[in-house]
């Protein structure tokens, strides 16, 4: 019959196009369980893959990046533990909203044992090694041993995957959650088993907390619901919703307390003019190919391996394109056409009268026939995970970042493993000596994996031995700790009582946390928005002062107005070093040239400083009118608190009337008798300094914003400010 012939043709087409999905074993006896466990434990190929993955992620991990995000996340976890607080939010997102706190709770698993941030980096690396194991387990479970090996090996050795495995950041632990998420979806949609929806909902909620782009994983859950709706029970839905509510409960406390202040930011970002481009696809390939731009530094080991890396790049691009083609063909456009024709012939030849069935009925029958194959259901899930988010991200109203595509990892490597396994299967089906070709594709895959392993190893070595030049604002945990340790040891060796630490926007949070482990009393100076400087008084004696490589103006202020000796230059990996000074007590003039209403500051003198930024030699020199203030009141250091002195200077005389400038001096503490240097930028068009300036200011206390509801105290990222007092003064030009 025609119907039988059509069915046979469809089955033959499925065999040719659809990758094989291994069916779950139905045996439940103890011998069968022991056999299955033994079979997995004797999978020798995964052991070298795990060893390579572990080496590439743990080697020299003390050189992990430790900047703002890393310090904020780790510090919030430690403060929550030591002060009995419940984290209600996390760090700041790129669009200005505050992230949910799930990652902080995960960090508590190691933060409860140690205050060393290296433990957080170790946890991230360990979870990414686990992601390699889970990738092998998932891919082998449904697509065979060869596919599992290729997928896990590529995941273990891809350079960008290694990069996002070596520092503390919430998107970096998405990979193991995503593989578990797909395992749950496959259990419901492919294996047609119950009990999958609640774990999948929980994993999706956690993924969204780790990265907002994880919302694009929702289509995969909806597809799984359509494909396996009979496996979802009412209690599964209730449990899934309850788990999601539990995960977001503390974050909802924060949102409610701020009247959902993040919503306008989210709506504003989504309401911007949207554009459609290929940026998402480019970033997707960025995870697959071994390099983004061709390296030119001949000192890099990666540059010496460039011919191999170029071959790796071409191969990975070709394999990625071919794997997507297999994915699309496997879902079966031709198969759908043949199914429609075959179903129509069956309808016409039936004697039961169904020839008059409506179009919706026929469409439903075609759909049921289409999803009857576990292979197609699995490919539809992979397609909804890998392709739909790319299509959705291709239209965006905000600038895309590379890490947004972490929600799709390690998907491309799983698809490549599936492709290699399927081609090998086709070669095995060839007649005669053609069967020998089944060994060629796995052999080529092993060669490609070895080349990619060399590339990953070269990248790790280049980034840990100082060969790779770093930007001035990139800092490793080891370098920051060594710089502070040098300052601490210098103070102890010379019996000095205080260490001043000058910070910028990238180092302020990291140095603020790490300085808490010093033995010597210390003060942090935040030079992010303004450049101020603290100097010790004669009653305090000499002190130590630490500068980062970006605080060149602050160093110029120190050498211009104080007696300081450069003692050492603690190194920074691949960049300019820190500078460590010993500063002699500052003897300020006792003749005040200004009147002030401040109870805490008294202005002494003003001096003119001309400063040229060494990093921008083409720019004109900056002229600064630097004022000196004496502090008369103690400002005690408190956890997470800052003291801010806001200055507003109005110039008059010599053509400067109507001109003004501001300065904000932010410090963790002040000691009575210390001197505060406050520079004000002069208008560039002035040929002579102003005759006088009037200064108004205020003293502000910045403390952590804690939400309290009875016995529950919730930790937040935000600060609350209170004005403690104001001051005003007028000074004549005391330039010298």
XYZ file of C-alpha atoms in Angstrom:
736
model
C 0.000 0.000 0.000
C 1.021 3.618 -0.554
C 0.645 4.373 3.113
C 3.076 1.630 4.071
C 5.543 2.791 1.424
C 5.301 6.352 2.680
C 5.857 5.247 6.276
C 8.908 3.264 5.256
C 10.257 6.285 3.378
C 9.731 8.469 6.418
C 11.512 5.970 8.669
C 14.392 5.775 6.205
C 14.645 9.569 6.137
C 14.641 9.714 9.914
C 17.479 7.199 9.982
C 19.516 9.323 7.573
C 18.914 12.748 9.119
C 18.026 12.392 12.786
C 20.806 11.828 15.308
C 20.209 8.846 17.502
C 18.724 9.502 20.931
C 19.500 6.762 23.419
C 16.421 5.573 25.199
C 16.410 5.361 28.999
C 17.044 1.974 30.478
C 13.938 0.483 32.046
C 15.693 -2.031 34.280
C 15.455 -1.119 37.918
C 17.072 -4.084 39.648
C 20.163 -3.627 41.772
C 22.415 -5.616 39.396
C 21.336 -3.338 36.548
C 22.083 -0.250 38.639
C 25.502 -1.601 39.565
C 26.205 -2.396 35.932
C 25.199 1.081 34.822
C 27.345 2.702 37.514
C 30.297 0.518 36.564
C 29.813 1.388 32.900
C 29.975 5.108 33.687
C 32.955 4.786 36.026
C 34.931 2.835 33.424
C 34.437 5.571 30.806
C 38.182 6.212 30.671
C 37.964 9.060 28.147
C 36.396 11.501 30.614
C 39.280 11.303 33.096
C 41.942 13.033 30.940
C 39.312 15.604 29.923
C 38.572 16.422 33.573
C 42.280 16.607 34.407
C 42.900 19.048 31.543
C 39.859 21.110 32.496
C 40.998 21.276 36.125
C 44.550 22.285 35.217
C 43.436 25.065 32.876
C 41.098 26.472 35.527
C 43.130 26.022 38.719
C 46.648 26.780 37.478
C 47.956 29.973 39.161
C 44.436 30.826 40.298
C 45.879 33.175 42.930
C 46.307 35.540 39.973
C 42.537 35.700 39.587
C 41.073 39.105 38.782
C 39.881 40.951 41.885
C 38.251 44.231 40.955
C 34.955 45.933 41.769
C 32.444 43.161 41.023
C 34.568 40.464 42.606
C 35.221 42.496 45.759
C 31.593 43.628 46.142
C 30.189 40.108 45.786
C 32.691 38.464 48.121
C 32.501 41.271 50.687
C 28.694 41.187 50.784
C 28.809 37.484 51.567
C 31.355 37.954 54.357
C 29.502 40.922 55.878
C 26.251 38.955 55.793
C 27.921 36.138 57.720
C 29.729 38.270 60.291
C 26.804 40.634 60.955
C 23.896 38.197 60.691
C 22.346 39.869 57.634
C 20.171 38.370 54.893
C 21.368 39.403 51.397
C 18.501 41.114 49.567
C 20.395 42.033 46.393
C 23.741 41.647 44.724
C 26.077 43.860 42.745
C 25.199 46.528 40.198
C 24.140 45.460 36.685
C 25.479 47.102 33.531
C 22.178 48.957 32.910
C 22.102 50.426 36.414
C 19.726 47.998 38.136
C 20.691 45.951 41.181
C 21.167 42.226 40.586
C 19.397 39.559 42.672
C 21.448 37.919 45.454
C 21.519 34.216 44.466
C 25.261 34.222 43.756
C 26.032 35.648 47.196
C 24.185 32.726 48.803
C 26.279 30.360 46.695
C 29.484 32.099 47.837
C 28.427 31.581 51.446
C 29.157 27.861 50.956
C 32.892 28.681 51.092
C 32.757 32.109 52.744
C 31.598 30.522 55.969
C 35.010 28.813 56.306
C 37.437 31.573 55.261
C 37.752 35.289 54.552
C 40.164 34.650 51.664
C 38.549 35.636 48.321
C 40.606 32.930 46.626
C 38.057 30.457 47.989
C 35.378 32.123 45.863
C 37.521 31.802 42.739
C 38.183 28.158 43.587
C 34.449 27.552 43.879
C 33.809 29.115 40.463
C 36.570 27.022 38.884
C 35.286 23.853 40.550
C 31.740 24.439 39.322
C 33.045 24.891 35.787
C 34.955 21.611 35.992
C 31.658 20.100 37.118
C 30.079 21.657 34.011
C 32.530 19.659 31.859
C 31.511 16.429 33.617
C 27.815 17.249 33.275
C 28.300 18.064 29.584
C 29.794 14.624 29.077
C 27.009 12.935 31.061
C 24.197 14.751 29.239
C 25.609 14.308 25.747
C 26.571 10.682 26.248
C 23.205 9.935 27.852
C 21.277 11.043 24.790
C 23.739 11.003 21.868
C 26.399 8.439 22.664
C 29.871 8.096 24.049
C 31.751 9.728 21.173
C 29.488 12.783 21.211
C 29.938 13.089 24.966
C 33.712 12.970 24.710
C 33.927 15.581 21.939
C 31.453 17.946 23.630
C 33.142 17.773 27.037
C 36.662 18.057 25.614
C 35.797 21.156 23.581
C 34.072 22.700 26.594
C 37.124 22.006 28.750
C 39.635 23.596 26.363
C 37.799 26.546 24.743
C 39.690 29.724 25.649
C 36.690 31.915 26.464
C 35.197 29.141 28.593
C 38.490 29.029 30.508
C 38.469 32.809 30.880
C 35.007 32.862 32.451
C 36.000 30.057 34.818
C 38.845 31.841 36.586
C 37.315 34.719 38.568
C 34.405 35.519 40.855
C 31.344 36.669 38.919
C 27.795 35.404 38.885
C 27.445 34.645 35.114
C 30.544 32.469 35.353
C 28.693 29.600 37.024
C 25.863 29.404 34.501
C 27.314 26.425 32.600
C 26.596 23.661 35.161
C 23.110 25.056 35.820
C 22.307 25.144 32.103
C 23.343 21.534 31.530
C 21.212 20.463 34.506
C 18.397 22.572 33.063
C 18.597 20.744 29.738
C 18.753 17.399 31.523
C 15.478 18.265 33.264
C 13.845 19.365 30.000
C 15.003 16.236 28.180
C 13.637 14.088 30.992
C 10.176 15.540 30.452
C 10.075 16.152 26.695
C 12.265 13.329 25.368
C 12.143 10.562 27.972
C 8.522 11.491 28.839
C 9.029 11.028 32.572
C 7.394 12.958 35.393
C 8.956 15.112 38.093
C 10.986 17.361 35.809
C 9.092 20.649 35.793
C 9.837 21.837 39.344
C 13.624 21.297 39.057
C 13.597 22.988 35.638
C 11.687 25.996 37.015
C 14.090 26.257 39.965
C 17.155 26.101 37.701
C 15.675 28.724 35.382
C 14.977 31.043 38.336
C 18.567 30.636 39.555
C 19.927 31.265 36.056
C 17.889 34.475 35.733
C 19.319 35.654 39.063
C 22.833 34.984 37.794
C 22.285 36.736 34.465
C 19.296 38.669 33.182
C 19.879 37.300 29.677
C 18.801 33.903 31.025
C 15.228 35.046 30.418
C 15.868 33.851 26.856
C 15.938 30.291 28.223
C 12.207 30.506 28.846
C 11.276 29.437 25.261
C 13.039 26.108 25.847
C 10.872 25.516 28.925
C 7.726 26.350 26.961
C 8.747 23.979 24.162
C 9.353 21.235 26.746
C 5.894 21.880 28.210
C 4.330 21.499 24.763
C 6.281 18.342 23.994
C 5.804 16.712 27.391
C 2.624 18.272 28.746
C 1.247 14.874 29.762
C 4.154 14.439 32.169
C 3.373 17.621 34.143
C 1.108 17.197 37.157
C -0.668 19.945 39.040
C 1.553 19.456 42.057
C 4.591 19.929 39.794
C 3.271 23.326 38.702
C 2.538 24.389 42.274
C 5.945 23.215 43.492
C 7.725 24.939 40.617
C 5.998 28.265 41.286
C 6.711 27.933 45.026
C 10.416 27.292 44.405
C 10.671 30.305 42.087
C 8.939 32.483 44.699
C 11.365 31.234 47.347
C 14.390 32.004 45.180
C 13.203 35.569 44.526
C 11.744 36.206 47.992
C 14.605 38.279 49.435
C 14.997 40.218 46.197
C 11.286 41.075 46.276
C 11.817 42.472 49.781
C 14.342 44.886 48.286
C 12.119 45.806 45.353
C 9.127 46.439 47.601
C 11.218 48.591 49.956
C 12.380 50.770 47.048
C 8.931 50.979 45.438
C 10.267 48.866 42.542
C 12.785 51.531 41.589
C 14.521 49.138 39.179
C 11.442 48.830 36.983
C 11.792 52.314 35.386
C 15.407 51.483 34.542
C 14.390 48.165 32.977
C 11.525 49.748 31.070
C 13.739 52.605 29.985
C 16.365 50.198 28.658
C 13.782 48.087 26.825
C 11.979 51.163 25.519
C 14.978 52.532 23.644
C 15.267 52.459 19.884
C 15.888 48.830 18.924
C 18.213 47.690 16.165
C 18.726 44.402 14.360
C 22.261 43.230 13.652
C 24.541 40.206 13.756
C 26.298 41.143 16.996
C 24.754 38.269 18.939
C 25.937 35.726 16.344
C 29.439 37.262 16.404
C 29.619 36.964 20.184
C 28.316 33.394 19.939
C 31.208 32.516 17.640
C 33.543 34.317 20.048
C 33.049 31.436 22.475
C 33.836 28.880 19.780
C 36.877 30.292 17.973
C 40.257 30.445 19.759
C 40.895 34.176 19.223
C 38.948 37.349 18.486
C 41.687 39.463 16.874
C 44.981 38.218 15.530
C 47.740 38.489 18.174
C 50.755 40.613 17.228
C 52.971 40.404 20.321
C 55.821 38.062 19.409
C 56.557 37.407 23.097
C 53.263 35.597 23.553
C 53.273 31.823 23.335
C 49.854 32.052 21.711
C 51.357 34.117 18.853
C 53.944 31.425 18.174
C 51.159 28.867 17.869
C 49.151 31.082 15.532
C 49.259 28.758 12.465
C 47.669 26.006 14.558
C 45.194 28.473 16.079
C 44.227 29.692 12.613
C 43.515 26.091 11.593
C 41.525 25.656 14.805
C 39.517 28.792 14.034
C 38.584 27.645 10.525
C 37.699 24.157 11.751
C 35.497 25.401 14.599
C 33.678 27.835 12.335
C 33.003 25.069 9.815
C 31.885 22.621 12.498
C 29.580 25.177 14.109
C 27.903 25.927 10.787
C 27.584 22.236 9.947
C 26.164 21.402 13.381
C 23.445 24.037 12.998
C 22.672 22.656 9.535
C 22.334 19.172 11.012
C 20.091 20.572 13.729
C 17.777 22.185 11.198
C 17.740 19.186 8.874
C 17.197 16.855 11.796
C 14.013 18.635 12.791
C 12.926 17.678 9.284
C 11.620 20.138 6.758
C 11.666 17.354 4.182
C 10.254 14.994 6.748
C 7.370 17.330 7.492
C 6.539 17.541 3.780
C 6.624 13.770 3.408
C 4.565 13.362 6.566
C 1.923 15.728 5.265
C 1.741 13.895 1.943
C 1.669 10.480 3.617
C -1.000 11.553 6.102
C -3.115 12.965 3.285
C -2.910 9.684 1.394
C -3.932 7.785 4.513
C -6.898 10.060 5.036
C -8.089 9.608 1.469
C -7.916 5.813 1.637
C -9.612 5.342 4.994
C -13.077 3.850 4.925
C -14.104 5.300 8.273
C -15.208 8.612 6.901
C -12.394 10.723 8.334
C -11.890 12.182 4.892
C -14.161 14.998 6.007
C -12.071 15.782 9.122
C -11.481 19.482 9.621
C -8.129 21.195 8.981
C -7.403 21.671 12.707
C -7.922 17.965 13.285
C -5.539 17.073 10.442
C -2.987 19.628 11.665
C -3.161 18.129 15.148
C -2.595 14.614 13.739
C 0.387 15.845 11.725
C 1.855 17.504 14.818
C 1.382 14.385 16.923
C 3.045 12.299 14.238
C 5.892 14.788 14.003
C 6.696 14.820 17.738
C 6.241 11.076 18.122
C 9.991 10.640 17.570
C 12.201 11.205 20.659
C 14.981 12.262 18.297
C 12.958 15.146 16.895
C 11.816 16.198 20.358
C 15.424 16.362 21.508
C 16.475 18.395 18.487
C 13.587 20.795 18.979
C 14.771 21.413 22.541
C 18.347 22.017 21.391
C 17.049 24.347 18.709
C 14.985 26.309 21.223
C 18.059 26.600 23.465
C 20.620 27.556 20.816
C 18.820 29.320 17.978
C 15.813 31.107 19.493
C 17.862 33.182 21.974
C 20.229 34.199 19.168
C 17.307 35.366 17.052
C 15.778 37.238 19.987
C 19.086 38.871 20.931
C 19.702 39.964 17.348
C 17.084 42.654 18.003
C 18.226 44.672 20.989
C 17.789 48.152 22.407
C 20.888 48.104 24.620
C 24.476 47.369 23.750
C 25.138 43.624 23.901
C 28.017 42.249 25.963
C 29.917 39.027 25.277
C 28.915 37.518 28.618
C 25.221 37.727 27.669
C 25.880 34.675 25.468
C 27.015 32.573 28.436
C 23.381 31.442 28.656
C 24.016 29.361 25.515
C 27.124 27.584 26.753
C 28.189 24.813 26.364
C 25.546 24.384 23.652
C 27.752 24.803 20.557
C 30.179 22.148 21.785
C 27.311 19.734 22.391
C 26.100 20.325 18.822
C 29.592 19.716 17.446
C 29.820 16.488 19.431
C 26.452 15.449 18.018
C 27.688 16.249 14.486
C 30.864 14.194 14.865
C 28.912 11.245 16.244
C 26.333 11.396 13.446
C 28.906 11.584 10.652
C 30.737 8.647 12.209
C 27.467 6.721 12.282
C 26.850 7.466 8.608
C 30.358 6.292 7.719
C 29.799 3.060 9.661
C 26.735 2.385 7.499
C 28.756 2.553 4.257
C 29.254 -0.747 2.406
C 32.541 -2.593 2.162
C 35.737 -0.768 2.917
C 33.852 2.474 3.272
C 33.246 1.483 6.870
C 36.876 2.358 7.593
C 35.957 6.035 7.224
C 34.176 5.802 10.578
C 37.618 6.098 12.203
C 38.658 9.182 10.251
C 36.186 11.676 11.726
C 36.883 10.779 15.405
C 40.615 10.936 14.679
C 40.259 14.422 13.163
C 38.150 15.457 16.165
C 40.906 14.293 18.533
C 43.496 16.292 16.553
C 41.289 19.378 16.771
C 40.848 18.880 20.519
C 44.625 18.587 20.979
C 45.182 21.803 19.009
C 42.552 23.624 21.060
C 44.158 22.269 24.248
C 47.492 23.769 23.179
C 45.756 27.077 22.510
C 44.053 27.065 25.908
C 47.319 26.165 27.632
C 49.186 28.937 25.790
C 46.517 31.452 26.789
C 46.699 30.461 30.463
C 50.509 30.611 30.511
C 50.588 33.993 28.750
C 48.109 35.434 31.246
C 49.874 34.124 34.346
C 53.550 34.793 33.584
C 53.207 38.502 32.792
C 53.669 38.143 29.030
C 50.174 39.445 28.324
C 50.103 43.236 28.864
C 47.274 44.226 31.206
C 45.437 47.507 31.366
C 46.229 49.780 34.298
C 42.824 49.083 35.831
C 43.095 45.279 35.856
C 44.372 43.850 39.114
C 44.951 40.358 40.416
C 44.171 39.204 43.920
C 47.801 38.249 44.522
C 49.158 41.648 43.440
C 46.711 43.594 45.597
C 47.422 41.466 48.657
C 51.183 41.697 48.122
C 51.032 45.497 47.820
C 49.073 45.807 51.059
C 51.340 43.282 52.747
C 54.408 45.306 51.723
C 52.829 48.455 53.157
C 51.911 46.659 56.364
C 55.365 45.152 56.779
C 57.066 48.487 56.082
C 54.973 50.163 58.784
C 55.761 47.414 61.283
C 59.489 47.359 60.468
C 59.840 51.119 60.960
C 57.380 51.326 63.852
C 54.983 53.592 61.951
C 51.433 53.951 63.204
C 49.415 54.519 60.039
C 49.075 53.511 56.383
C 47.273 55.664 53.801
C 45.883 53.797 50.777
C 45.009 55.828 47.685
C 42.397 54.084 45.503
C 40.525 54.582 42.241
C 37.188 53.337 40.874
C 38.544 49.846 40.119
C 40.525 49.277 43.304
C 38.478 51.016 45.990
C 36.238 48.057 46.850
C 38.988 45.447 46.528
C 41.528 47.353 48.629
C 38.859 48.309 51.153
C 38.092 44.636 51.776
C 41.687 43.377 51.745
C 42.911 46.233 53.966
C 40.701 44.871 56.719
C 43.257 42.067 57.104
C 46.153 44.467 57.826
C 47.691 44.811 61.283
C 48.476 48.539 60.995
C 45.785 51.212 61.292
C 44.884 52.486 57.846
C 42.758 54.997 55.943
C 41.468 54.572 52.399
C 41.182 57.606 50.129
C 38.744 57.273 47.233
C 40.155 59.262 44.307
C 37.417 58.195 41.907
C 35.653 61.543 41.396
C 38.152 63.971 42.969
C 41.802 63.907 43.942
C 42.331 64.605 47.619
C 45.153 63.604 49.871
C 45.622 63.038 53.618
C 48.923 63.893 55.289
C 50.024 62.983 58.819
C 50.573 65.612 61.504
C 53.744 65.986 63.559
C 51.950 64.411 66.520
C 51.335 61.261 64.462
C 54.825 60.906 63.071
C 55.767 59.460 59.699
C 53.350 57.224 57.806
C 53.234 54.874 54.823
C 51.294 55.776 51.675
C 50.374 53.347 48.870
C 49.462 54.474 45.352
C 48.143 52.516 42.403
C 49.485 53.050 38.872
C 46.590 55.342 37.878
C 46.894 57.870 40.727
C 49.608 59.994 39.102
C 47.971 63.289 40.125
C 47.789 62.154 43.745
C 51.483 61.300 43.652
C 52.196 64.731 42.178
C 50.317 66.339 45.071
C 52.323 64.289 47.561
C 55.751 65.111 46.122
C 54.822 68.777 45.661
C 53.455 69.538 49.112
C 55.037 66.943 51.415
C 58.351 65.261 52.108
C 58.044 61.705 50.811
C 60.482 58.963 49.855
C 59.665 56.231 47.338
C 60.518 53.016 49.183
C 59.436 50.262 46.785
C 57.305 49.452 43.773
C 55.161 46.350 44.423
C 54.690 44.659 41.016
C 51.467 44.210 39.049
C 51.052 41.341 36.600
C 51.633 42.610 33.078
C 51.360 46.290 34.000
C 52.759 49.307 35.820
C 53.586 48.706 39.500
C 52.193 50.177 42.696
C 54.203 52.886 44.455
C 54.940 52.736 48.165
C 56.095 55.935 49.924
C 57.195 56.831 53.413
C 55.738 60.263 54.215
C 57.247 62.560 56.820
C 55.008 64.548 59.205
C 53.604 67.685 57.644
C 54.203 70.961 59.482
C 51.404 73.286 58.369
C 51.471 77.020 58.797
C 49.756 78.157 61.978
C 48.610 81.430 60.400
C 45.192 80.739 58.968
C 44.345 82.961 55.986
C 40.634 82.192 56.005
C 37.722 82.243 58.381
C 35.516 79.184 58.566
C 32.425 78.068 60.399
C 33.490 74.448 60.393
C 34.030 72.652 63.657
C 36.124 69.990 61.941
C 38.190 71.716 59.256
C 40.243 74.888 59.206
C 41.756 76.196 55.981
C 45.411 77.233 56.062
C 46.648 78.202 52.629
C 46.195 77.832 48.880
C 48.848 76.927 46.320
C 48.927 76.728 42.548
C 49.977 73.475 40.897
C 50.473 72.828 37.179
C 50.145 69.110 36.365
C 50.630 67.203 33.122
C 48.989 63.781 32.812
C 51.836 61.461 31.732
C 49.393 59.126 29.988
C 48.114 62.021 27.814
C 51.141 64.066 26.783
C 49.251 65.777 23.943
C 46.807 67.432 26.313
C 47.499 70.769 27.893
C 48.718 70.833 31.469
C 46.013 71.066 34.106
C 46.187 73.932 36.551
C 45.007 73.257 40.071
C 44.465 75.553 43.011
C 45.249 73.314 45.970
C 43.915 74.189 49.396
C 45.173 72.810 52.682
C 42.840 72.016 55.583
C 43.487 70.952 59.162
C 41.189 68.356 60.650
C 40.101 68.906 64.260
C 37.758 65.988 64.872
C 38.060 62.214 64.937
C 36.110 60.299 62.270
C 36.094 56.622 63.234
C 36.250 53.861 60.616
C 33.141 51.647 60.431
C 32.388 48.613 58.279
C 31.145 49.726 54.877
C 30.993 53.414 55.883
C 32.644 56.472 54.334
C 33.097 60.100 55.345
C 32.624 62.542 52.463
C 33.694 66.179 52.433
C 31.978 68.043 49.631
C 33.638 71.316 48.560
C 32.280 73.958 46.170
C 34.689 76.775 45.263
C 33.603 80.068 43.633
C 36.376 82.200 42.089
C 36.543 85.990 41.902
C 38.985 88.528 40.505
C 41.470 88.413 37.622
C 38.704 87.562 35.147
C 37.540 84.505 37.081
C 34.377 85.951 38.613
C 31.466 83.578 38.092
C 33.718 80.532 37.568
C 33.493 77.602 39.999
C 34.558 74.024 40.615
C 33.849 71.223 43.084
C 35.714 68.486 44.907
C 34.602 65.453 46.898
C 36.971 63.903 49.386
C 35.831 60.439 50.447
C 37.686 58.740 53.293
C 37.146 55.756 55.549
C 38.412 57.615 58.637
C 40.138 60.788 59.826
C 42.362 61.508 62.793
C 42.432 64.818 64.608
C 45.477 66.743 63.415
C 45.653 65.266 59.908
C 45.928 67.600 56.942
C 43.658 67.365 53.916
C 44.861 68.546 50.506
C 41.939 69.535 48.275
C 42.686 70.564 44.645
C 40.273 72.650 42.535
C 40.520 72.803 38.747
C 41.027 76.293 37.355
C 39.250 77.396 34.158
C 41.585 76.952 31.213
C 40.947 80.414 29.768
C 42.346 82.227 32.824
C 45.755 83.821 32.254
C 46.304 84.487 35.975
C 45.020 82.743 39.102
C 41.886 84.168 40.733
C 42.415 86.824 43.356
C 40.298 84.955 45.885
C 37.911 82.065 46.242
C 34.937 81.352 48.447
C 34.461 77.773 49.573
C 31.246 76.210 50.794
C 31.122 72.645 51.948
C 29.344 69.927 53.819
C 30.301 66.837 55.780
C 28.369 63.714 54.790
C 28.242 60.298 56.415
C 27.675 57.366 54.031
C 26.550 54.146 55.731
C 25.160 50.819 54.438
C 21.419 50.747 53.831
C 19.977 47.940 55.999
C 16.317 46.918 55.756
C 14.941 45.825 59.120
C 11.652 44.033 59.688
C 11.469 42.900 63.285
C 14.214 40.312 63.887
C 15.087 40.149 60.165
C 17.786 42.466 58.835
C 18.372 42.533 55.074
C 21.657 43.544 53.517
C 21.577 45.795 50.426
C 24.126 47.234 48.040
C 22.917 50.806 48.451
C 24.139 53.444 50.880
C 22.266 56.040 52.892
C 23.701 59.518 53.347
C 23.243 62.074 56.101
C 24.670 65.593 56.299
C 26.502 66.171 59.574
C 27.448 69.822 59.141
C 28.408 72.629 56.775
C 31.313 75.047 56.547
C 32.296 78.184 54.598
C 35.471 80.178 54.095
C 37.142 82.787 51.918
C 40.836 82.865 51.078
C 43.098 85.162 49.089
C 45.563 83.864 46.534
C 48.495 82.327 48.304
C 50.171 80.839 45.229
C 53.845 80.203 45.310
